[in-house]
Short mmCIF file of C-alpha atoms (C1' of nucleotides) in Angstrom, two decimals:
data_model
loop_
_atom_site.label_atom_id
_atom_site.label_comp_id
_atom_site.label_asym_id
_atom_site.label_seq_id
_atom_site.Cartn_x
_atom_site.Cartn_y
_atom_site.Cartn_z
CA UNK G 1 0.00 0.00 0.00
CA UNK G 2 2.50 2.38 0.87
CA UNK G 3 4.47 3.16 -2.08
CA UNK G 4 8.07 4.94 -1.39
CA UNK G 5 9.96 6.73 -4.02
CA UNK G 6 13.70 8.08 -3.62
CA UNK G 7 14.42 11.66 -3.21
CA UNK G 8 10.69 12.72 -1.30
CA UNK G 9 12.63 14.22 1.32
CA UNK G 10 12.80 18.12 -0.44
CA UNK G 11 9.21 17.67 -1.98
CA UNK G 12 7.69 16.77 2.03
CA UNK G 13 9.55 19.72 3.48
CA UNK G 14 8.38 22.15 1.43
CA UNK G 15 4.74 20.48 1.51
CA UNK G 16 4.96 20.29 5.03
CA UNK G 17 6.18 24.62 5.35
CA UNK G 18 3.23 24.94 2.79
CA UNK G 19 0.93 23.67 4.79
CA UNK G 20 2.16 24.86 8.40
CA UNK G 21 1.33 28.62 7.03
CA UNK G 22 -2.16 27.44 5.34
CA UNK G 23 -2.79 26.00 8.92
CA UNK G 24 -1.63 29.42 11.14
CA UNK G 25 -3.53 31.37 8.50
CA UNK G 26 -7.10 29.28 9.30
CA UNK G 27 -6.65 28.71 12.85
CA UNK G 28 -5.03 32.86 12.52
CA UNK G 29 -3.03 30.90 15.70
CA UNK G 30 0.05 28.73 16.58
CA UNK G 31 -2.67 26.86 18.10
CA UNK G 32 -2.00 24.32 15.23
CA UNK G 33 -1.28 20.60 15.91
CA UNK G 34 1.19 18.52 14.03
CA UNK G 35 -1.61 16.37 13.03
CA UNK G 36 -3.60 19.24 11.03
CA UNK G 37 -0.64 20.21 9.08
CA UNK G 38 0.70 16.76 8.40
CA UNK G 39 -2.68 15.35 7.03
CA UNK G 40 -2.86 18.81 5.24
CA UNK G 41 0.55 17.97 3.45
CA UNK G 42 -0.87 14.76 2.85
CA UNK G 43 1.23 12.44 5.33
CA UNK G 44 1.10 10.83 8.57
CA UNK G 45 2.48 12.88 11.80
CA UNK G 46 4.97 10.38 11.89
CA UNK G 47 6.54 11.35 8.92
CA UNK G 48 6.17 15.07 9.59
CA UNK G 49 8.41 14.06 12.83
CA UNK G 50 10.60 12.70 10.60
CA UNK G 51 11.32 14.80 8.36
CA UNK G 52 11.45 17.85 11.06
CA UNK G 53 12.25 16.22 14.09
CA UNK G 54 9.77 18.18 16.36
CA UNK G 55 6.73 20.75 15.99
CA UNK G 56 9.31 23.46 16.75
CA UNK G 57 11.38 22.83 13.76
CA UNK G 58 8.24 23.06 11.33
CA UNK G 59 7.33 26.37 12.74
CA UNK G 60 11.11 27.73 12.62
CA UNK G 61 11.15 26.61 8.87
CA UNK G 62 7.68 28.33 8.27
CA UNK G 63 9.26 30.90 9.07
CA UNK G 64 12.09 31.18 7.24
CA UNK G 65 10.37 30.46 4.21
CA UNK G 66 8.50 33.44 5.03
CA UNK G 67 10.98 35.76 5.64
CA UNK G 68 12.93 34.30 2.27
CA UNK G 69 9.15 35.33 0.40
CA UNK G 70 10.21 38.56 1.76
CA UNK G 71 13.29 39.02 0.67
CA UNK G 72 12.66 38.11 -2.90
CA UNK G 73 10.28 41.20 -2.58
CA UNK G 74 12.23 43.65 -1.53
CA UNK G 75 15.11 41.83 -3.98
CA UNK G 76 12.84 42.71 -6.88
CA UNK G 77 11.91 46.42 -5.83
CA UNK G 78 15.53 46.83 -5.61
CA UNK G 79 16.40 45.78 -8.88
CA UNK G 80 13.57 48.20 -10.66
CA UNK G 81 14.78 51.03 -8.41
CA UNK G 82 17.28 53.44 -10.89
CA UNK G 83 18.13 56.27 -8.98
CA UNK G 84 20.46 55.93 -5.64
CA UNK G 85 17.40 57.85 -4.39
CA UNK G 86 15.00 55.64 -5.28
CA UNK G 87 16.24 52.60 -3.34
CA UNK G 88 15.11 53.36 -0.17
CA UNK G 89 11.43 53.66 -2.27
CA UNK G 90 11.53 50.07 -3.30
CA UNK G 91 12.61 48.64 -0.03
CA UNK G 92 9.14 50.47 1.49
CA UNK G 93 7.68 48.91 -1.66
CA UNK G 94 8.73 45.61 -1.08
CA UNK G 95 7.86 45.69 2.62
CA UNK G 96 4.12 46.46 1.36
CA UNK G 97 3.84 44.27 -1.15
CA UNK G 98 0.40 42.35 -1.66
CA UNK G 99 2.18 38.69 -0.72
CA UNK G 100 3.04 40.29 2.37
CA UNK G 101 -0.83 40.30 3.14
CA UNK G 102 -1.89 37.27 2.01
CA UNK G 103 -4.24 36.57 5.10
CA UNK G 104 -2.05 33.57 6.01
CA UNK G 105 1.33 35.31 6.13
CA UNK G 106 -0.39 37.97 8.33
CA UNK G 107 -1.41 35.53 10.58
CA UNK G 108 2.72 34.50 10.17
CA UNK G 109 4.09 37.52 10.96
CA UNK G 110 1.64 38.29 13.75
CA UNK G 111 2.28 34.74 16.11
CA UNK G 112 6.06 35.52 14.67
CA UNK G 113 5.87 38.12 16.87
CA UNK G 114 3.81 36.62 19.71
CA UNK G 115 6.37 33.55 19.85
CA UNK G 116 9.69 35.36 19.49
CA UNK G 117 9.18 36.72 22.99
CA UNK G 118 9.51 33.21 24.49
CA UNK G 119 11.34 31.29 21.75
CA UNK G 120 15.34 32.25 21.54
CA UNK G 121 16.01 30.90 18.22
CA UNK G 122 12.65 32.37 16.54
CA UNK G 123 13.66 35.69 18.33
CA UNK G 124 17.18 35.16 16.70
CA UNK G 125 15.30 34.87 13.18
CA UNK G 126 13.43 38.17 14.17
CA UNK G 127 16.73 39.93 14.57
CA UNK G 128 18.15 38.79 11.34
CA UNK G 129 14.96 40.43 9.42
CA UNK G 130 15.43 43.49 11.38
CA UNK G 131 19.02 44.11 10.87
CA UNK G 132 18.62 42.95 6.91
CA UNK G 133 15.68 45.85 7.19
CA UNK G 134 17.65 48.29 8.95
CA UNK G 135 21.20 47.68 6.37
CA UNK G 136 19.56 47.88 3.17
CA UNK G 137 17.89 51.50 4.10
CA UNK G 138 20.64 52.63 5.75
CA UNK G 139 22.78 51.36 2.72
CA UNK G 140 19.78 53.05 0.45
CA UNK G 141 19.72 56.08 2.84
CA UNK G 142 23.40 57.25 2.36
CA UNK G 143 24.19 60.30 0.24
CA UNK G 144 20.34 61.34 0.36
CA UNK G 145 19.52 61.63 3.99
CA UNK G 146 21.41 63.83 6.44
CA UNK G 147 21.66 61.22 9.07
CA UNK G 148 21.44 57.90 7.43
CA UNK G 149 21.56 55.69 10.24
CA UNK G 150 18.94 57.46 12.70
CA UNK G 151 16.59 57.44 9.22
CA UNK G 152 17.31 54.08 8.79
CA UNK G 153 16.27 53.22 12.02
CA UNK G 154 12.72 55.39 12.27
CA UNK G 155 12.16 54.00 8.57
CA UNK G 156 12.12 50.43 9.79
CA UNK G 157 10.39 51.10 12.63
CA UNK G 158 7.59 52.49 10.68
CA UNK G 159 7.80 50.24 8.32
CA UNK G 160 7.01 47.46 10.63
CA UNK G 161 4.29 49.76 12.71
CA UNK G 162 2.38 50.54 9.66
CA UNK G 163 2.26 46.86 8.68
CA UNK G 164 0.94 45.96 12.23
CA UNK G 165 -1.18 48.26 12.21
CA UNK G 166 -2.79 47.92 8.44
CA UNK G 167 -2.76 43.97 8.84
CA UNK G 168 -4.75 43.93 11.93
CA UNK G 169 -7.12 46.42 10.56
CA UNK G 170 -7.59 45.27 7.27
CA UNK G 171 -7.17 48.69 5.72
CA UNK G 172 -6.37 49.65 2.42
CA UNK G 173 -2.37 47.77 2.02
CA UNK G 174 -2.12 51.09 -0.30
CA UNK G 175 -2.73 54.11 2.40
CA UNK G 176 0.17 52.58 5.05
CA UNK G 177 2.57 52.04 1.75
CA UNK G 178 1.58 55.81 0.86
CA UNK G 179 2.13 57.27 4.49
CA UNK G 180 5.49 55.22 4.73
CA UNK G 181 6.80 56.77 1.19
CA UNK G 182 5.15 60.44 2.27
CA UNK G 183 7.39 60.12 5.62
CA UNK G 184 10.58 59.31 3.55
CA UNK G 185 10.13 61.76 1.64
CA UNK G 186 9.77 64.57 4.38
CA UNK G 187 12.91 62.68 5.84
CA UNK G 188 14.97 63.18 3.11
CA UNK G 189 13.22 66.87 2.10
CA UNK G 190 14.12 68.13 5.66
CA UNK G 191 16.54 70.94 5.99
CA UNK G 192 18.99 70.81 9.05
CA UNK H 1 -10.45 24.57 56.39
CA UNK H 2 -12.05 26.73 54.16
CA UNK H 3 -12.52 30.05 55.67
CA UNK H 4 -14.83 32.05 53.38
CA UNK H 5 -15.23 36.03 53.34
CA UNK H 6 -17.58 37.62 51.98
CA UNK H 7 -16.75 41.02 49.17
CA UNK H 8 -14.04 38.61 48.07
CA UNK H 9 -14.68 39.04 44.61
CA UNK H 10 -12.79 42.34 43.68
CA UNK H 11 -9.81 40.88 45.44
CA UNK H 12 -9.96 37.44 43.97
CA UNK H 13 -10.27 39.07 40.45
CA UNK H 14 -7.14 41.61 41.16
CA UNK H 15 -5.47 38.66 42.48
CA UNK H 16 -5.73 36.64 39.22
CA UNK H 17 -4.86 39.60 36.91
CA UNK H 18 -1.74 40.32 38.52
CA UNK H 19 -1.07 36.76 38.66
CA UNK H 20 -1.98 36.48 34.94
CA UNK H 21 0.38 39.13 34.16
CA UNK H 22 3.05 37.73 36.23
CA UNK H 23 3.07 34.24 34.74
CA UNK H 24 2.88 35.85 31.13
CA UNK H 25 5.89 37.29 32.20
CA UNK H 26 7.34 34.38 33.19
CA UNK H 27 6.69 31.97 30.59
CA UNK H 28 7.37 34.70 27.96
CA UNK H 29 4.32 33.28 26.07
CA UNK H 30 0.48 32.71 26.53
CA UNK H 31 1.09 29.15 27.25
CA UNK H 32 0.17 29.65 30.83
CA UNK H 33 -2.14 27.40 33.16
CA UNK H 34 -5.05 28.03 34.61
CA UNK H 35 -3.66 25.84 37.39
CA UNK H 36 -0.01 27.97 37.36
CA UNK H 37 -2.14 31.68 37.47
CA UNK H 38 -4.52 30.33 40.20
CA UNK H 39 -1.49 28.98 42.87
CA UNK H 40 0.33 32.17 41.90
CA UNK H 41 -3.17 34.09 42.85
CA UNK H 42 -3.03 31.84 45.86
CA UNK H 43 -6.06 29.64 45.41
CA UNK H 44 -7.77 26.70 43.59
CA UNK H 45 -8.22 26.38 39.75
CA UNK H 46 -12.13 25.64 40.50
CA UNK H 47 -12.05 29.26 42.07
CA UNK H 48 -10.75 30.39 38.89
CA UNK H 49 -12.73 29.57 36.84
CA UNK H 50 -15.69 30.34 38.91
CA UNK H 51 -14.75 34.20 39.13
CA UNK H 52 -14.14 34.23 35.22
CA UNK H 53 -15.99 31.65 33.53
CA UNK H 54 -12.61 30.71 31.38
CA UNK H 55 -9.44 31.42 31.11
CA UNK H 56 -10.03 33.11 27.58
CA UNK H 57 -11.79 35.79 30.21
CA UNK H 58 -8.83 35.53 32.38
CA UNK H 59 -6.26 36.56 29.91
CA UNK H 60 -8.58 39.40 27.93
CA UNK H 61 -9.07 41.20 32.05
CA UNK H 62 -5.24 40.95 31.68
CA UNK H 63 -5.02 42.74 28.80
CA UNK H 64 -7.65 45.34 29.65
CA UNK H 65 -5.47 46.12 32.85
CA UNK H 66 -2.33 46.22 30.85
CA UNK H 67 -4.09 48.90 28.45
CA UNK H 68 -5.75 50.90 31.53
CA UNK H 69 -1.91 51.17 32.94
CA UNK H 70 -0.65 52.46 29.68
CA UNK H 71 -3.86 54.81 29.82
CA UNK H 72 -3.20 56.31 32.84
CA UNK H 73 0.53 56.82 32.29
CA UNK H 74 -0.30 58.93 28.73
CA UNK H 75 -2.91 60.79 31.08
CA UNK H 76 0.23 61.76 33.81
CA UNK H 77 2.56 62.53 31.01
CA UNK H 78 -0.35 64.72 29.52
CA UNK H 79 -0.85 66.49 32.56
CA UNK H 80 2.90 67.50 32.86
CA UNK H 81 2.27 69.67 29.31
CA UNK H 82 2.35 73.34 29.00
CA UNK H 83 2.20 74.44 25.72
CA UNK H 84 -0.08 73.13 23.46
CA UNK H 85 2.91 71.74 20.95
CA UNK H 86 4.35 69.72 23.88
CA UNK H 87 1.39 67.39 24.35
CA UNK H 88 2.40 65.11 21.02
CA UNK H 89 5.55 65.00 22.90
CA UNK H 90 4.26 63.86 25.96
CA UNK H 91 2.05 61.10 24.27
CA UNK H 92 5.27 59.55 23.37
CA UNK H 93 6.63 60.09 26.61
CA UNK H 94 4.13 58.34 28.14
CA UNK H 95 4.42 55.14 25.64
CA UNK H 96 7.88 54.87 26.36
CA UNK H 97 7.06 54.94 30.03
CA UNK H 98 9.57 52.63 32.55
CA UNK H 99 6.25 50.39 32.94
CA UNK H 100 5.77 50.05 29.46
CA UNK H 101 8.91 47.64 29.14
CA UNK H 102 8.55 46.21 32.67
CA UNK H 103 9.00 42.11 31.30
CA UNK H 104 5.98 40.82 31.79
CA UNK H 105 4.72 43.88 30.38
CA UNK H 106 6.78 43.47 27.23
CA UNK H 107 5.55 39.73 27.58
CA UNK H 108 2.27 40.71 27.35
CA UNK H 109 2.25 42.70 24.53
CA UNK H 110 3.82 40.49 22.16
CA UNK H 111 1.11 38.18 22.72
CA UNK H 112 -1.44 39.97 22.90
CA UNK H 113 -0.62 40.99 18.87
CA UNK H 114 0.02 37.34 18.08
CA UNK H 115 -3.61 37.03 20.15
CA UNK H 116 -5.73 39.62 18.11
CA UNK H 117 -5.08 37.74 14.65
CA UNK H 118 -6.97 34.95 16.06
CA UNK H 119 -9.25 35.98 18.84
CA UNK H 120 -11.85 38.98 18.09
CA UNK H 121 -12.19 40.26 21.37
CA UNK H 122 -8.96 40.63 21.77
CA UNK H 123 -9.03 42.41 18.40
CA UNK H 124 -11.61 44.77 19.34
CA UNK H 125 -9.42 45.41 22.45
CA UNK H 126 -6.18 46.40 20.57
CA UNK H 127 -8.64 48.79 18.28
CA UNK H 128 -9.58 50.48 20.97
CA UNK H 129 -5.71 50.99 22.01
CA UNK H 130 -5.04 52.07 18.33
CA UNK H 131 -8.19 54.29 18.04
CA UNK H 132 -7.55 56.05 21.22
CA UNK H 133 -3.59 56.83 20.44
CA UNK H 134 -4.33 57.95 16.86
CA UNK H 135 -7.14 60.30 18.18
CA UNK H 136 -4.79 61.76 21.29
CA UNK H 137 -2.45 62.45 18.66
CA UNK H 138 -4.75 64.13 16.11
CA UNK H 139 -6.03 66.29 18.46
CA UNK H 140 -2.67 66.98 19.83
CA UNK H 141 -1.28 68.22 16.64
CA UNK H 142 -3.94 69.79 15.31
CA UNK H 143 -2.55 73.83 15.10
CA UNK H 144 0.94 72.91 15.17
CA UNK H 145 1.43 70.31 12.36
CA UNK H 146 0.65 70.81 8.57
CA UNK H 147 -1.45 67.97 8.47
CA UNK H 148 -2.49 66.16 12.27
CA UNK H 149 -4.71 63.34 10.68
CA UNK H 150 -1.51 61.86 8.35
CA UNK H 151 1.17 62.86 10.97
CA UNK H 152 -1.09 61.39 14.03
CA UNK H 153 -1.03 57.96 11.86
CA UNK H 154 2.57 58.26 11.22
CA UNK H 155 3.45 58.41 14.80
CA UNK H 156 1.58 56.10 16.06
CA UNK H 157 3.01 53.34 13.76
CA UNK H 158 6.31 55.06 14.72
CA UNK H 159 5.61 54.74 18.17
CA UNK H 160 4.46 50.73 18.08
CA UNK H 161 7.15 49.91 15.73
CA UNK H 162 9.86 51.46 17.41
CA UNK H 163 8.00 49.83 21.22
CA UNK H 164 8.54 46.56 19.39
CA UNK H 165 11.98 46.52 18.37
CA UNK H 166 13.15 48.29 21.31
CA UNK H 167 10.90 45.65 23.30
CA UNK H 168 12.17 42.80 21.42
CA UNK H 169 15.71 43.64 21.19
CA UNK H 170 16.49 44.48 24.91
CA UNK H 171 17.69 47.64 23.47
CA UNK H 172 17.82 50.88 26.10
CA UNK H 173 14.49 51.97 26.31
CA UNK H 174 15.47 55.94 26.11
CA UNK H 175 16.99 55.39 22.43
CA UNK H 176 12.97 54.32 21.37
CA UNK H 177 11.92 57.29 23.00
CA UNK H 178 14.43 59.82 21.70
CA UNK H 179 13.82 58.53 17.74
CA UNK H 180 10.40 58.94 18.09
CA UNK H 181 10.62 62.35 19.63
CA UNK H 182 13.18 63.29 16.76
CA UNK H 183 11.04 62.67 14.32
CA UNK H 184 7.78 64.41 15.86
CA UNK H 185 9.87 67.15 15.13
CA UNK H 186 10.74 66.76 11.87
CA UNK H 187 6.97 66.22 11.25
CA UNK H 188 6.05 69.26 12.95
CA UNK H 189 9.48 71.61 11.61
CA UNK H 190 8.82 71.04 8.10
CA UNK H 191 7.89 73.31 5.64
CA UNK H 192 5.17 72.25 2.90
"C1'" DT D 1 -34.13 29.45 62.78
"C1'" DT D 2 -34.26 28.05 58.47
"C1'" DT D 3 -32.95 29.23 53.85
"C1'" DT D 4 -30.24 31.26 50.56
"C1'" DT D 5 -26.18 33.28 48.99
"C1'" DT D 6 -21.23 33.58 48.70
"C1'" DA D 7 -16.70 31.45 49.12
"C1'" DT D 8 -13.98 27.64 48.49
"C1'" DT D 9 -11.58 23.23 47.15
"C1'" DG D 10 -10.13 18.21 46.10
"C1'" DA D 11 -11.03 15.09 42.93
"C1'" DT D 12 -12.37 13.85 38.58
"C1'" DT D 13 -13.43 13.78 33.70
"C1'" DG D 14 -13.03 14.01 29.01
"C1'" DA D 15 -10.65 15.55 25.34
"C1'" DC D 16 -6.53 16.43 22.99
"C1'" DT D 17 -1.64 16.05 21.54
"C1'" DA D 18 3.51 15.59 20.84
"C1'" DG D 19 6.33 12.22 20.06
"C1'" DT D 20 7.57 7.02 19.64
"C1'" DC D 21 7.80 2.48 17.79
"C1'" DA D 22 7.41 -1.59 15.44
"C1'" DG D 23 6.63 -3.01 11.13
"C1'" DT D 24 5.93 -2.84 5.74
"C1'" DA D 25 7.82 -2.09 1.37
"C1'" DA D 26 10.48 -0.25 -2.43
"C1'" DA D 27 14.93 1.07 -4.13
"C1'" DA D 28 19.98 1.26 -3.96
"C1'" DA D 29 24.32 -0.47 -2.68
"C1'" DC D 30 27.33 -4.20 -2.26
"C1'" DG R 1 21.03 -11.98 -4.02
"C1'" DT R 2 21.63 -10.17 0.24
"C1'" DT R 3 22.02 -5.99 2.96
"C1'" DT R 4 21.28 -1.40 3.82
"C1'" DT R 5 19.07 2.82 3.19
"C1'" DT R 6 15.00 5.58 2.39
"C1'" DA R 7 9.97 6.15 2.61
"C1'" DC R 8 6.01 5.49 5.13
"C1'" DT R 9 2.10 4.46 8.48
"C1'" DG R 10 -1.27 2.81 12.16
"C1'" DA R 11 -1.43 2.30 16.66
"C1'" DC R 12 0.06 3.51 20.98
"C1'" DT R 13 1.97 6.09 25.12
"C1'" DA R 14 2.39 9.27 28.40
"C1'" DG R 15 1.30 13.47 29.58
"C1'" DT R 16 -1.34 17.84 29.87
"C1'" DC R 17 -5.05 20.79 30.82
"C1'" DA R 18 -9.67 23.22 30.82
"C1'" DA R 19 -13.68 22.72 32.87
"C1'" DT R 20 -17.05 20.40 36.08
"C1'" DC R 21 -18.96 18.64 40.25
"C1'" DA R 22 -20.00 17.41 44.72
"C1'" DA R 23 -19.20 18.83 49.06
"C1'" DT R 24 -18.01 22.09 53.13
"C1'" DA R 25 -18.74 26.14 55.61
"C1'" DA R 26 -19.42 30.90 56.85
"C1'" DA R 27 -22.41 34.82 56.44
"C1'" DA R 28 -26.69 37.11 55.25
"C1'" DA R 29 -31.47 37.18 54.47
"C1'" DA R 30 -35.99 35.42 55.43
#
DNA sequence: TTTTTTATTGATTGACTAGTCAGTAAAAAC
DNA sequence: GTTTTTACTGACTAGTCAATCAATAAAAAA
């Protein structure tokens, strides 16, 4: 009945990260059990604990796969961007981009948040994204801000606070993308 | 043995809040008894549950005491204001309070986001926390900024975004509170 | 004084869940 | 052609936890 074939291992991990964010973003929880996502993917939970050794690890690599989405965003903002100026534009673009509020990724990036708090190594992933976030605008920043590095740092921060605050209201993606870009701008306009 | 008084309610309730908060703080994460918050509190799990009906009840009076703390220190900071332009600056103050990023504070923040995604009541409740920051702002800048509704939005994503990485990052508090206030500047300085 | 209300708990239940294990079977290595 | 590796699962274990209940007792109301 059970039929094995070689080289399943790549094709159930990703099924298995696929479904761990289709879970999160129904149950819009961590409150998830092994056994929803594995028969989601398709498998028993014994396999899933094969594969990832324990419930932690599927989470951890839900999460990377998410913040690797992410980065192929901002990636491809980057590359349109032609102006040194317009770089720090595309990286608010990326952050805003419509896979960013898919309703499951929300739900992601919201128990992300809620289980970094408690969980060193998820809180360790956290920190990457924020320093990436915080590099590429100051990188972006330099030669068109007066003080790259404070921008930088309010950028990000409002970055993520607009997100918060549009994904857990549903608004319009568009107004917090617009009021991030408008606050750039008056960063960059200011005279000192 | 047992050695009722009556008008124990109000102190049963305070009791489990505190201990609520406490064991949030703790665990660093809402996966917290009702068992570990009631010995905490000092009594059974039966009595618990018989003061709230749940322990989904338990943890939103948590929250609701969490965002009547943060209300009342906005409300000292306000009161501290002179001029007119120095009450935006106060509302940031008073979110960058010492008892803002208490740990079990900071605890209790992060889940409560990862909470609302899932849980509407809790949703409602962080509303109400965004509704009444965005309005204190608005009103506060109204006369000195260019344009309070846009600027009110701005900081308050400033203001959660920068909470959260400053929260998350054990980073010093005052640095949080000094971007923010640098950029409330900025916002108000410009010319448009 | 009897009844009702309020306060309280130990013990229990019923449901759920992460992780394990023994076993089946195909493919690959030797 | 035998052995080892990889793929896979049903059934089980051991533990947890929210919620309930039956019972005790003081205080308040009747």
């Amino acid at each position: 009945m059970a039929v094995p074939k070689v080289g399943m291992e790549p094709i159930r991990r990703s099924a298995l990260v696929q479904a761990t964010i289709a879970e999160i973003g129904a149950a819009g929880s961590l409150d998830v059990t092994v056994g929803q996502i594995a028969r989601r993917a398709g498998m028993s939970t014994a396999l899933a604990h094969h594969y990832f050794g324990g419930k932690d690890q599927i989470f951890l690599a839900a999460m990377r796969h998410i913040l690797t989405e992410y980065a192929t965003e901002v990636r491809a903002a980057l590359a349109k961007a032609t102006s040194h100026a317009d770089r720090a534009a595309a990286i608010v673009r990326g952050s805003f981009a419509q896979s960013c509020f898919a309703p499951a990724t929300i739900s992601a990036w919201m128990t992300f948040y809620g289980r970094a708090a408690s969980h060193p190594e998820t809180l360790r992933l956290l920190h990457l994204y924020q320093r990436r976030l915080r590099s590429n605008l100051t990188h972006a920043l330099r030669g068109v801000s007066a003080d790259p590095v404070n921008d930088a740092e309010t950028m990000a921060a409002l970055i993520d606070g607009l997100y918060l605050r549009a994904a857990l209201s549903g608004r319009d993606d568009h107004d917090a993308c617009d009021a991030a870009l408008r606050t750039l701008n008056t960063l960059i306009q200011r005279q000192s």
